[in-house]
CSV table of C-alpha atoms and ligand atoms in Angstrom, one decimal:
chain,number,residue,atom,x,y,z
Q,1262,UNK,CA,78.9,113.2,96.1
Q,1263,UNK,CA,76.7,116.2,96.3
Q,1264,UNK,CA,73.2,114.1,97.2
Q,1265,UNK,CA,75.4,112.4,100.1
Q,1266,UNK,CA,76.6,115.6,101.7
Q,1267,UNK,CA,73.0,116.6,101.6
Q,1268,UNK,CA,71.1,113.6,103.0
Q,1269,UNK,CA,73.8,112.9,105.9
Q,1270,UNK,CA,76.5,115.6,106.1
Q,1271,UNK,CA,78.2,113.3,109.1
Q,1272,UNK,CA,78.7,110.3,106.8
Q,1273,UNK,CA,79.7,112.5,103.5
Q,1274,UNK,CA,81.8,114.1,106.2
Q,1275,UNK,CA,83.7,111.3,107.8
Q,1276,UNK,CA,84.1,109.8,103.9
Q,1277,UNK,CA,85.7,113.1,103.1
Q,1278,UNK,CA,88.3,112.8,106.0
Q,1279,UNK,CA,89.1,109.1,105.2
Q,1280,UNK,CA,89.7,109.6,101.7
Q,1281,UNK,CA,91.7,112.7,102.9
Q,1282,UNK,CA,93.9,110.1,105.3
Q,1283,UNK,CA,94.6,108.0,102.7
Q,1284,UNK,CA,96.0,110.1,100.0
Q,1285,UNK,CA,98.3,111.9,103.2
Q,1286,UNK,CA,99.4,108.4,104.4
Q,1287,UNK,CA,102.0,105.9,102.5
Q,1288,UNK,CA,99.9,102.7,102.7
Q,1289,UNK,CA,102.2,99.8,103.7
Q,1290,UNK,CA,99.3,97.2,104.5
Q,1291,UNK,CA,100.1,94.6,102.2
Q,1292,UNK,CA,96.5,93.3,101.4
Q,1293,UNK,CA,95.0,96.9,100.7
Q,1294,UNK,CA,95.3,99.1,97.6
Q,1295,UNK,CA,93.7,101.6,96.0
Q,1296,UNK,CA,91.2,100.6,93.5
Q,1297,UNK,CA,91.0,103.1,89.8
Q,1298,UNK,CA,87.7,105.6,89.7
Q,1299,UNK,CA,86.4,103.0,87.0
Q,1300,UNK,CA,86.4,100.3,89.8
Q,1301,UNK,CA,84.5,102.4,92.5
Q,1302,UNK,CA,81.7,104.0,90.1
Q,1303,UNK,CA,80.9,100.1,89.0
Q,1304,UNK,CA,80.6,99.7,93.0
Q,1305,UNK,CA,78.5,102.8,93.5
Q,1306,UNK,CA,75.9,102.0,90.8
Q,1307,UNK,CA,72.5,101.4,90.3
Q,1308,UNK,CA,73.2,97.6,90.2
Q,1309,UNK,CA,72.9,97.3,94.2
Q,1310,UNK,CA,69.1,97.8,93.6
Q,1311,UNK,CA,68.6,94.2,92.2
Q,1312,UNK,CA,68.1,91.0,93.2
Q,1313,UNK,CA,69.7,87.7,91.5
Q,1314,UNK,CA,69.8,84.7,93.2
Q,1315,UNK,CA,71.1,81.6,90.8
Q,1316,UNK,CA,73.3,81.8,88.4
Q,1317,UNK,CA,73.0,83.2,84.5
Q,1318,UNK,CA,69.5,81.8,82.8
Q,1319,UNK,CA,68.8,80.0,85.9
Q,1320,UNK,CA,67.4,83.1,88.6
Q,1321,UNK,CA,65.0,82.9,90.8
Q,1322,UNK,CA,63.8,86.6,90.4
Q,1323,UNK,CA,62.9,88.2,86.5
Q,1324,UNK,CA,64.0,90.8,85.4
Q,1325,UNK,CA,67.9,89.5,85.0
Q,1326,UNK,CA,68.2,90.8,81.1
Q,1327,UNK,CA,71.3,93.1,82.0
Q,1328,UNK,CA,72.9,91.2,85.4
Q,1329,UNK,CA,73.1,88.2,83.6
Q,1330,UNK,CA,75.3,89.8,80.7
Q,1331,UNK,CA,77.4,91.5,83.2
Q,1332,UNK,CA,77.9,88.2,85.0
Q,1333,UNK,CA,78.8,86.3,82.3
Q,1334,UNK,CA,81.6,89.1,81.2
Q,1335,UNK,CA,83.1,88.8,85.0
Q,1336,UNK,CA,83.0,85.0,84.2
Q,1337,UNK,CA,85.1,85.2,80.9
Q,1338,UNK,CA,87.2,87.4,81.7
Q,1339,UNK,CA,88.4,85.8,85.5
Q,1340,UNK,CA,88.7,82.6,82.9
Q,1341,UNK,CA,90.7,84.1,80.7
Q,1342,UNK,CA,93.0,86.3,82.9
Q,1343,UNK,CA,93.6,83.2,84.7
Q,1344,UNK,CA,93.4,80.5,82.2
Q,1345,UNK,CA,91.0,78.4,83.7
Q,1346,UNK,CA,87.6,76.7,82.8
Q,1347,UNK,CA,85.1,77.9,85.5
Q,1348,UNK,CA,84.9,80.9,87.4
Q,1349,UNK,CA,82.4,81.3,90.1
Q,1350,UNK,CA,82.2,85.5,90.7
Q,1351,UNK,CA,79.3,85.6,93.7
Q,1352,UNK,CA,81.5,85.0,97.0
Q,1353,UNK,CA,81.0,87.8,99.4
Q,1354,UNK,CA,84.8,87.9,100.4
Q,1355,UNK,CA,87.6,85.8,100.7
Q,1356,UNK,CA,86.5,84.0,103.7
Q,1357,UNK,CA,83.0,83.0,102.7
Q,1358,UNK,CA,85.0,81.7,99.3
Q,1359,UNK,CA,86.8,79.4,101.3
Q,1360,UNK,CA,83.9,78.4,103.3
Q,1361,UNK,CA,82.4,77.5,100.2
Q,1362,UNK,CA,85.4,75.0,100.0
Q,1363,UNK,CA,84.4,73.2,102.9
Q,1364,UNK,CA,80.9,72.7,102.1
Q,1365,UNK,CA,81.8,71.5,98.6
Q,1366,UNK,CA,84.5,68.9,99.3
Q,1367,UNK,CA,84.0,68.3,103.5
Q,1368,UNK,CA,81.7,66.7,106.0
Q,1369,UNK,CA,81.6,68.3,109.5
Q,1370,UNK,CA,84.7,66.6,111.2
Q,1371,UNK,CA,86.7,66.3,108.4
Q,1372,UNK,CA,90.7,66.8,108.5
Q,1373,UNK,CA,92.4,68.9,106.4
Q,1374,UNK,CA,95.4,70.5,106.3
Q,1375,UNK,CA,96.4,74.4,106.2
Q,1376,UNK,CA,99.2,76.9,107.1
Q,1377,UNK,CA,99.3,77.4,111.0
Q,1378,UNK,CA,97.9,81.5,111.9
Q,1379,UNK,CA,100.8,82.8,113.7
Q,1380,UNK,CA,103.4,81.8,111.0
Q,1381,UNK,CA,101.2,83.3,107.8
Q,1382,UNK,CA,97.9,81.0,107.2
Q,1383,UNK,CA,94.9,82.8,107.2
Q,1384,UNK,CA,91.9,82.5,110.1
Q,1385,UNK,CA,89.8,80.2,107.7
Q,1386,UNK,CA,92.8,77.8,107.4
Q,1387,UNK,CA,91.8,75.8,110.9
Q,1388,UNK,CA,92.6,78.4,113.3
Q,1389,UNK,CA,90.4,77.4,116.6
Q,1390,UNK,CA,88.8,80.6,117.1
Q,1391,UNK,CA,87.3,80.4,113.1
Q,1392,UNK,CA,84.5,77.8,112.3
Q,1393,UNK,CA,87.0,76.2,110.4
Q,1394,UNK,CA,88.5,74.8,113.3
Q,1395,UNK,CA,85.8,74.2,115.7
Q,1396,UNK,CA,83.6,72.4,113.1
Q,1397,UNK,CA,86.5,70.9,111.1
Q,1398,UNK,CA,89.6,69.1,112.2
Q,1399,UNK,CA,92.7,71.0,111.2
Q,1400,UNK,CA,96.4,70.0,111.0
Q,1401,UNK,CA,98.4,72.9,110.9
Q,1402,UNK,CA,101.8,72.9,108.9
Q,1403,UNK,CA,104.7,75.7,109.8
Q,1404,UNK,CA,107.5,77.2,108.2
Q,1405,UNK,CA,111.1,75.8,109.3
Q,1406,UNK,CA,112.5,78.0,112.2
Q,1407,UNK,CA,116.0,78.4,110.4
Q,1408,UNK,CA,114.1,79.2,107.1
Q,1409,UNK,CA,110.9,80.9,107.8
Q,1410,UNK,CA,110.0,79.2,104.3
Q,1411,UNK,CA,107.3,76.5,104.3
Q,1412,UNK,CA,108.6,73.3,105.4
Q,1413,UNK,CA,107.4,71.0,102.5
Q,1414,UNK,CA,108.9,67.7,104.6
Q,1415,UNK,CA,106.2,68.7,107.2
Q,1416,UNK,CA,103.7,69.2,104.7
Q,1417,UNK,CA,104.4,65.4,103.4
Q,1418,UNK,CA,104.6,63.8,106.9
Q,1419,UNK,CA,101.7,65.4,108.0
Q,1420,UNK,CA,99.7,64.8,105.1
Q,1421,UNK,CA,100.7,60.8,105.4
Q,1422,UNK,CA,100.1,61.0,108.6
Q,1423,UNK,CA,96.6,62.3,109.1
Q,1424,UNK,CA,95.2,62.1,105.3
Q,1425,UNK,CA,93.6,65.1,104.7
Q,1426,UNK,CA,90.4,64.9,102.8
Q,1427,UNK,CA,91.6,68.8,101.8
Q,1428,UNK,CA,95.0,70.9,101.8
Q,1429,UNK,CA,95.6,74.4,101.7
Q,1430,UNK,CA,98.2,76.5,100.2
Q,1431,UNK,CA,98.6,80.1,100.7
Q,1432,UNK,CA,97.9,82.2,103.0
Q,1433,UNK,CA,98.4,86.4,104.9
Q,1434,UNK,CA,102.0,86.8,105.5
Q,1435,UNK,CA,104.6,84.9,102.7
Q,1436,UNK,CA,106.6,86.4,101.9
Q,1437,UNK,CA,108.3,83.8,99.2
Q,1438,UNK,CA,106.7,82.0,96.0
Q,1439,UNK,CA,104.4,79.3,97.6
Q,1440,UNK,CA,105.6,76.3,95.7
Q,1441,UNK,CA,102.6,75.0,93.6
Q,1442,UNK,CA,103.9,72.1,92.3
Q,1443,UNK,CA,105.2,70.6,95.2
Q,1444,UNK,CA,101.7,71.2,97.0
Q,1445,UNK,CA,100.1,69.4,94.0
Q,1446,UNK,CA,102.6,66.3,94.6
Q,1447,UNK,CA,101.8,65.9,98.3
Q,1448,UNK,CA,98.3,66.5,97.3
Q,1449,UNK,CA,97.9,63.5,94.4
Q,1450,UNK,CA,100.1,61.4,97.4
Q,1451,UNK,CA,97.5,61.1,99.5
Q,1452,UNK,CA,94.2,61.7,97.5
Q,1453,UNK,CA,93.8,65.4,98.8
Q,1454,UNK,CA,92.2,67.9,96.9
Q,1455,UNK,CA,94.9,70.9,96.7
Q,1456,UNK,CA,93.1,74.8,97.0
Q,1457,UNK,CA,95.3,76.9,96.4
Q,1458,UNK,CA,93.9,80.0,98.4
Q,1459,UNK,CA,95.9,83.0,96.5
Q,1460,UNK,CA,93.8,85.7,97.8
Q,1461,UNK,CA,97.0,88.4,98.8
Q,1462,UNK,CA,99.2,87.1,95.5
Q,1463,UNK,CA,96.0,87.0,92.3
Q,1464,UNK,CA,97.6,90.4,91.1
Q,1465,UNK,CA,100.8,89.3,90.8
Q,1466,UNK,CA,99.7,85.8,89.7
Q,1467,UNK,CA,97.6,87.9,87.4
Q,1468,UNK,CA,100.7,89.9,86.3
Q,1469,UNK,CA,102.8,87.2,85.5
Q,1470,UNK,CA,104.9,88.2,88.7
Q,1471,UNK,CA,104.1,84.8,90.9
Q,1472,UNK,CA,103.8,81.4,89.1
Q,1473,UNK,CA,100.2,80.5,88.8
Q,1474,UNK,CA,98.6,77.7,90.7
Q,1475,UNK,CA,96.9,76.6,87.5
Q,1476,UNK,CA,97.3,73.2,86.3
Q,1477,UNK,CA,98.5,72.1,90.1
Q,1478,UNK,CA,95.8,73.5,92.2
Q,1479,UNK,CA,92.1,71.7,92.3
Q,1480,UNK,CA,90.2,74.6,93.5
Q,1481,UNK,CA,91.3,78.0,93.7
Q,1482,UNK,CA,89.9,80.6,96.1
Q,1483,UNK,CA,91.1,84.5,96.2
Q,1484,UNK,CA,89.7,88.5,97.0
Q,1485,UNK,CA,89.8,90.7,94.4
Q,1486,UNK,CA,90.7,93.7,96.6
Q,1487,UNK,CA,94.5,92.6,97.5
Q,1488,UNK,CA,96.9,92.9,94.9
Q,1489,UNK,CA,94.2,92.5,91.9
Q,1490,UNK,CA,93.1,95.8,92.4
Q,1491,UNK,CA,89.4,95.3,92.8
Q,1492,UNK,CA,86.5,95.9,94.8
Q,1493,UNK,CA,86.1,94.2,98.0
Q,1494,UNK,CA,84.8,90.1,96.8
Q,1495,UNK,CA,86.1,87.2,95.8
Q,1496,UNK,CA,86.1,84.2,93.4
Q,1497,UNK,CA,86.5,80.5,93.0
Q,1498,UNK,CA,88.1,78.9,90.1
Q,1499,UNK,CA,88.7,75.4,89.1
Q,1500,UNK,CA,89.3,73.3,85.7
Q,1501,UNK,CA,87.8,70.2,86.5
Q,1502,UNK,CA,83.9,70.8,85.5
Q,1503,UNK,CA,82.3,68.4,88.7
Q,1504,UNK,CA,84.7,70.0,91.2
Q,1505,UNK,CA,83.2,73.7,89.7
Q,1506,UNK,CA,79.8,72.1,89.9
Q,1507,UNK,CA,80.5,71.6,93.7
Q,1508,UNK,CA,81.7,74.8,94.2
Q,1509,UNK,CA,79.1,76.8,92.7
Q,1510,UNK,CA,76.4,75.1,94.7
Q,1511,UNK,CA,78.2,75.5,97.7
Q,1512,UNK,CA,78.0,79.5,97.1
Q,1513,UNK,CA,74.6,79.3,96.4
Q,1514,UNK,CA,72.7,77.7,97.6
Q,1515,UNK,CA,74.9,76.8,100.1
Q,1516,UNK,CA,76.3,79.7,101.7
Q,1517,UNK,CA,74.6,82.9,100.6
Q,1518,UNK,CA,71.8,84.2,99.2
Q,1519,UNK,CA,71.6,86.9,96.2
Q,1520,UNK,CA,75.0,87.9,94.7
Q,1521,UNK,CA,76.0,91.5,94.9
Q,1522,UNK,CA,75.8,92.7,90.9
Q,1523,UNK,CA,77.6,96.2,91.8
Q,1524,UNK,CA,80.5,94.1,93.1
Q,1525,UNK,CA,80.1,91.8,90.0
Q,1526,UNK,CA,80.8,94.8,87.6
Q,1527,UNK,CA,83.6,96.1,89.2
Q,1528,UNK,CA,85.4,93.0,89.7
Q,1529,UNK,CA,84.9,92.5,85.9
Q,1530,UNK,CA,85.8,96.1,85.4
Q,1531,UNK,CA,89.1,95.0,87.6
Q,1532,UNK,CA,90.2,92.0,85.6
Q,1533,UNK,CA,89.7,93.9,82.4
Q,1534,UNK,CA,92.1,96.4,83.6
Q,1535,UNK,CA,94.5,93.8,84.9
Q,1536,UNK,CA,94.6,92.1,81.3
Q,1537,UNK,CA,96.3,95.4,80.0
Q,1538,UNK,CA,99.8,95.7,79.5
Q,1539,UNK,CA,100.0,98.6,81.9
Q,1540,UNK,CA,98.8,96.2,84.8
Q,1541,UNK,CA,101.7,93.5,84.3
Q,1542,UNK,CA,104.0,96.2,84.6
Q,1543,UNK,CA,102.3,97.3,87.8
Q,1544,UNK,CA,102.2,93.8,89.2
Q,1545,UNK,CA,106.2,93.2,88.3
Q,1546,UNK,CA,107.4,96.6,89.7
Q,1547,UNK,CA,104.9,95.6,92.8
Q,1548,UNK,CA,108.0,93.1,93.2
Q,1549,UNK,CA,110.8,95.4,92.3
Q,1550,UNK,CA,109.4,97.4,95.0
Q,1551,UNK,CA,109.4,95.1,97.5
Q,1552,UNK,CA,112.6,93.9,97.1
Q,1553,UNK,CA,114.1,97.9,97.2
Q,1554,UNK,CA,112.5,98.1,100.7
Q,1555,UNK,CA,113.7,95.0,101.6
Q,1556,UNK,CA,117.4,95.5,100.9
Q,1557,UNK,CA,116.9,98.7,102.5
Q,1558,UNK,CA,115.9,97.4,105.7
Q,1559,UNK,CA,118.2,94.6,105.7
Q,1560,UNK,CA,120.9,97.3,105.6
Q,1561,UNK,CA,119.2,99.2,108.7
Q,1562,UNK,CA,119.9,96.0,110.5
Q,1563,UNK,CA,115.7,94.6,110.3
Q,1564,UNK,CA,115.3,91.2,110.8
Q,1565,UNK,CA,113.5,89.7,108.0
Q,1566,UNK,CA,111.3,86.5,108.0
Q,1567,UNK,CA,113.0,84.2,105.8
Q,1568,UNK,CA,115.6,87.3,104.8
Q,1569,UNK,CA,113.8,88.9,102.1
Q,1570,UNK,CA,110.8,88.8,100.0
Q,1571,UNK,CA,110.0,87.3,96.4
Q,1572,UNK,CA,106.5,89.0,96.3
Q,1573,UNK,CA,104.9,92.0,97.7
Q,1574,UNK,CA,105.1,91.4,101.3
Q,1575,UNK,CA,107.6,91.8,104.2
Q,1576,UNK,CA,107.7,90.5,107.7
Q,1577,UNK,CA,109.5,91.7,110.0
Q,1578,UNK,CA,110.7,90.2,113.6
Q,1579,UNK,CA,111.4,93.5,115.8
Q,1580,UNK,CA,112.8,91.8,118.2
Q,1581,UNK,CA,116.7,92.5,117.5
Q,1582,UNK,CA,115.4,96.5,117.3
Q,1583,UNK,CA,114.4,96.7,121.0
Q,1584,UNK,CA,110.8,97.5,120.3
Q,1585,UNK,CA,107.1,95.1,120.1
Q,1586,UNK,CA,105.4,95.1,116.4
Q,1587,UNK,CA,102.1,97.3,118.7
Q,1588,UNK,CA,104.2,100.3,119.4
Q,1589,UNK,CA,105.9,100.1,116.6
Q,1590,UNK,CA,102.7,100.1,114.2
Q,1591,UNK,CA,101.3,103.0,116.3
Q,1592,UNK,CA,104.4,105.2,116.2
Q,1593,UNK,CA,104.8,104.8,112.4
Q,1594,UNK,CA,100.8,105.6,111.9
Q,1595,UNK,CA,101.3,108.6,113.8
Q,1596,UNK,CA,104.4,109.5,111.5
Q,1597,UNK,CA,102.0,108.5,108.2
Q,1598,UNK,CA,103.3,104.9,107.7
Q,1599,UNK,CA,100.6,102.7,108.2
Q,1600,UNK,CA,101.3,99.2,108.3
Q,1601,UNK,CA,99.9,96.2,110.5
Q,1602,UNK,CA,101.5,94.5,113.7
Q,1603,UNK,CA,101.8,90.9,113.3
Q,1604,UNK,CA,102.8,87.8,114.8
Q,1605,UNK,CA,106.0,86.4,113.3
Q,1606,UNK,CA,106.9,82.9,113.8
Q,1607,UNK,CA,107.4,80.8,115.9
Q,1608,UNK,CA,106.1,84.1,118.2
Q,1609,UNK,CA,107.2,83.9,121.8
Q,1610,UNK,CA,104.5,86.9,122.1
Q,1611,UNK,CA,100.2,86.7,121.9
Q,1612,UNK,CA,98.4,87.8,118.8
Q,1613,UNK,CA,97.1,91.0,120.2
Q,1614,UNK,CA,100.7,92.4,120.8
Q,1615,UNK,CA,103.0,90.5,118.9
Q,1616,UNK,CA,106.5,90.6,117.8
Q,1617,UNK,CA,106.8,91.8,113.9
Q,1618,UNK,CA,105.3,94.3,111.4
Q,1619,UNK,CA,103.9,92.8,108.2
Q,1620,UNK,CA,104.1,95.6,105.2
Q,1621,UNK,CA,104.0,95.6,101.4
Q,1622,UNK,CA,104.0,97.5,98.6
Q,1623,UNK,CA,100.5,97.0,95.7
Q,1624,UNK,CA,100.0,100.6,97.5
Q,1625,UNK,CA,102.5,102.7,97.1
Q,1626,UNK,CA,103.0,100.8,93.6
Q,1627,UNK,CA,99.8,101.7,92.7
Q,1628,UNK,CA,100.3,105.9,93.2
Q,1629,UNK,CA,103.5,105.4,90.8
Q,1630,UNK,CA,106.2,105.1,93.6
Q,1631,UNK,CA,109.4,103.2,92.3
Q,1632,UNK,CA,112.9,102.0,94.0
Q,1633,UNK,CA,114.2,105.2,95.3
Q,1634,UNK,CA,110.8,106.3,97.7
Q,1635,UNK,CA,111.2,103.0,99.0
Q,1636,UNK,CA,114.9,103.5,100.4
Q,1637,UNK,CA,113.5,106.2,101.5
Q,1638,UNK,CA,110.4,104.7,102.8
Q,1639,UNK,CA,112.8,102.1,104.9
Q,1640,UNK,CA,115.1,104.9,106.0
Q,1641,UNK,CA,111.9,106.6,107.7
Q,1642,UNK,CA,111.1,103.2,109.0
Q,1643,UNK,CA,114.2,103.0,110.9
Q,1644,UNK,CA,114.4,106.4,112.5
Q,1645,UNK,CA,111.0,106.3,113.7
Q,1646,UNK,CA,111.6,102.5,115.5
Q,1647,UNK,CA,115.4,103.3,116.1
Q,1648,UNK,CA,114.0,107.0,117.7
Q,1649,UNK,CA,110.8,104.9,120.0
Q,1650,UNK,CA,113.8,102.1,121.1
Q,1651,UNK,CA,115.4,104.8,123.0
Q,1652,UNK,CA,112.0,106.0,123.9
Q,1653,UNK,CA,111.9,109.4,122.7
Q,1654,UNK,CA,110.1,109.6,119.1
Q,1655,UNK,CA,108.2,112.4,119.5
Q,1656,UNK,CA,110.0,114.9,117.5
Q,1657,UNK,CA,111.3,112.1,115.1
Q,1658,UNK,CA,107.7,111.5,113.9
Q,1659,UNK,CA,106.6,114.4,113.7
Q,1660,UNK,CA,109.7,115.3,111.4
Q,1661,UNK,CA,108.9,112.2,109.2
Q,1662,UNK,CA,105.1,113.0,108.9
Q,1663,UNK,CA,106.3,116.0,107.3
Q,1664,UNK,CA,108.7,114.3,104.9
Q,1665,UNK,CA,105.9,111.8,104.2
Q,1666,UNK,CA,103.4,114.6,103.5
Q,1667,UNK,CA,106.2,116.3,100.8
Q,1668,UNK,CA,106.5,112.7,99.1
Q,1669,UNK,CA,102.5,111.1,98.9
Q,1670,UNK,CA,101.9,115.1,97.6
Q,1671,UNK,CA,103.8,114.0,94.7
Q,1672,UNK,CA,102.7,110.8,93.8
Q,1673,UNK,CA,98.3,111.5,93.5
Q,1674,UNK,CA,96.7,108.0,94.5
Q,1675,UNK,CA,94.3,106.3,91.7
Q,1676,UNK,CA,90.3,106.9,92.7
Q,1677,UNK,CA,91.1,109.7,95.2
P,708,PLP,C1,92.4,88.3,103.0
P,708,PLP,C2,92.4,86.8,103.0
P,708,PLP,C3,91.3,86.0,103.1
P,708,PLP,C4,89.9,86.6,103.5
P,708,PLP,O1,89.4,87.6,102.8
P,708,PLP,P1,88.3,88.5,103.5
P,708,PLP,O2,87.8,89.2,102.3
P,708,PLP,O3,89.0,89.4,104.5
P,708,PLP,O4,87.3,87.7,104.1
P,708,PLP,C5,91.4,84.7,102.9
P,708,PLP,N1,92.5,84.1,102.7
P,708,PLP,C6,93.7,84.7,102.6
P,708,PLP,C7,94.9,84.0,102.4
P,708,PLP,C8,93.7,86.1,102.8
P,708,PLP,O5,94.8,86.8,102.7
């Protein structure tokens, strides 16, 4: 980056620094990774100069001889990774995808149906501080209290009850299978269209690691920057060729403008490294891993929405440790474990200082980390929220940064 550090030392600077933090810190965010050096020189390409509103053979600018070719390859290859019939590659990010769902299949005032915030659903699922709940009527489902799994029951009644004209499956912080075919039922029940929004899960759906929402979803919205390993965007996909008609001009025209064609590339330079052999073993030990860490904290005495995981993700209620998922979060930063506070549910305390940690494990995955660094990874987890419950942590994470400077030294992170 030798033109960068010329033209604007401060920005080549703080890049430098930030790509220094990440390879020193073991990444526990579940919906973050780190994307191979194929991925981010399709990103920082020549491709950002043009201009390509439309779609392939129908632009509104000239000049599309090249963009269109590379579209079409992200197209054909999200449809075959996926095994679907239409693929729509031009989303900005996850939540303009799902916008794009409500424009294609809503009217202002509409009900639909989607996973409640503070129990996992994402903001553009009918939370009232999103536009999808002031200009849409939501009806939020929960998990059950004794389960922390998606009460399905709820799903049916509520769905009966209100008639959603749209439902939504998936969401931020599961951490079990999101049952696909059971959504679909409930869905055909009551003349819903199911989207199956899989934006944290496409890489393990991808892998063969989560059951695939084809054949049960309608539509289906997801990043590509989760666990599919790609730059930051996002795609649509459906089978049925009018509900893909709807979608696509929901996108554009609809929603945005020109597509971004450096994104375009590398997401299709992501899914062709996600069709490789090497990428369903990544995606299956994405699992293993999660699991190790887990058990390991179950052992330490964590509370664990809904006991365990059967993906990538872990949430944790903090509550039987003594200490509030802010502090907590902070301290393990500061002792390189970054992970996010979250709200757990059923949360007695507010979104800004909630009760649980949400972490995960496409990250450390990704750098070649296996079973054993994430026993360790949990026994670090519990000295440092063990060492602030008796409010004295200092030296503990200190100690630990250490230790966690010895282990990501060994295990080199992809791009960096
Ligand atoms: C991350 C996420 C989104 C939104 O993606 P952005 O790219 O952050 O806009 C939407 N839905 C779910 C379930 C997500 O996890």
């Amino acid at each position: 980056m030798s033109s960068l550090a010329s033209v604007d030392p401060q920005i080549a600077e703080l890049v430098k620094a930030e790509e220094r933090r990440q390879a020193d810190t073991v990444k526990l965010i579940p919906s973050e990774n780190y994307v191979s050096k194929a991925v981010l020189e399709a990103t920082g390409t020549v491709l950002t100069n043009k201009y390509s509103e439309g779609y392939a053979n129908k632009r509104y600018y000239e000049g599309q001889q090249v963009i269109d070719q590379i579209e079409v390859l992200a197209i054909e290859r999200a449809k075959s990774l996926f095994g679907v019939n239409h693929a729509n590659v031009q989303p900005y990010s996850g939540s303009p995808a799902n916008l794009a769902i409500y424009l294609a299949f809503m009217q202002p005032g509409d009900t639909f149906m989607g996973m409640n915030l503070p129990s996992g659903g994402h903001l553009t699922h009918g939370s009232p501080v999103s536009i999808t709940g002031k200009w849409f009527k939501p009806v939020s489902y929960n998990v059950r209290k004794e389960t922390g799994r998606v009460d399905m029951d709820q799903v049916r009644e509520l769905a009966l009850e209100h008639r959603p004209k749209v439902i939504f499956c998936g969401g931020t912080a599961i951490p079990r299978t999101i049952d696909f075919p059971a959504f679909a039922e409930i869905a055909r029940e009551v003349g819903a269209i199911l989207a199956a929004d899989i934006a944290h899960i496409a890489g393990l759906v991808a892998g063969g690691a989560h059951p695939s929402p084809v054949g049960h979803a309608d539509v289906i919205s997801t990043t590509t920057h989760k666990t599919l390993r790609g730059p930051r965007g996002a795609m649509l996909m459906a089978n049925d060729d009018e509900k893909a008609t709807a979608l696509n001009k929901a996108v554009f025209p609809g929603l945005q403008g020109g597509p971004h064609n450096h994104t375009t590339a590398a997401i299709a330079v992501a899914l062709h490294e996600a069709a490789q052999p090497e990428f369903k073993a990544y995606a299956h030990q994405v699992v293993a891993n999660a699991k190790a860490l887990a058990e390991e904290l179950n052992s330490r005495g964590f509370d664990l929405v809904s006991g365990g995981t059967d993906n990538h993700l872990i949430l944790i209620d903090l509550t039987s440790k003594g200490v509030a998922g802010k502090p907590a979060a902070k301290a393990l930063d500061r002792a390189g474990l970054e992970t996010n506070y979250n709200t757990v549910p059923f949360d007695p305390r507010k979104p800004f200082d909630p009760s649980g940690i949400r972490i995960g494990t496409p990250s450390v995955t990704s750098r070649g980390m296996g079973e054993a660094e994430m026993r360790q990874i949990g026994a670090w987890m519990d000295e440092v929220v063990g060492a602030l419950a008796k409010g004295d942590a200092e030296d503990v994470i200190a100690r630990v940064h250490r230790e966690v400077s010895e282990l990501t030294a060994q295990f080199p992170a992809p791009g960096l």
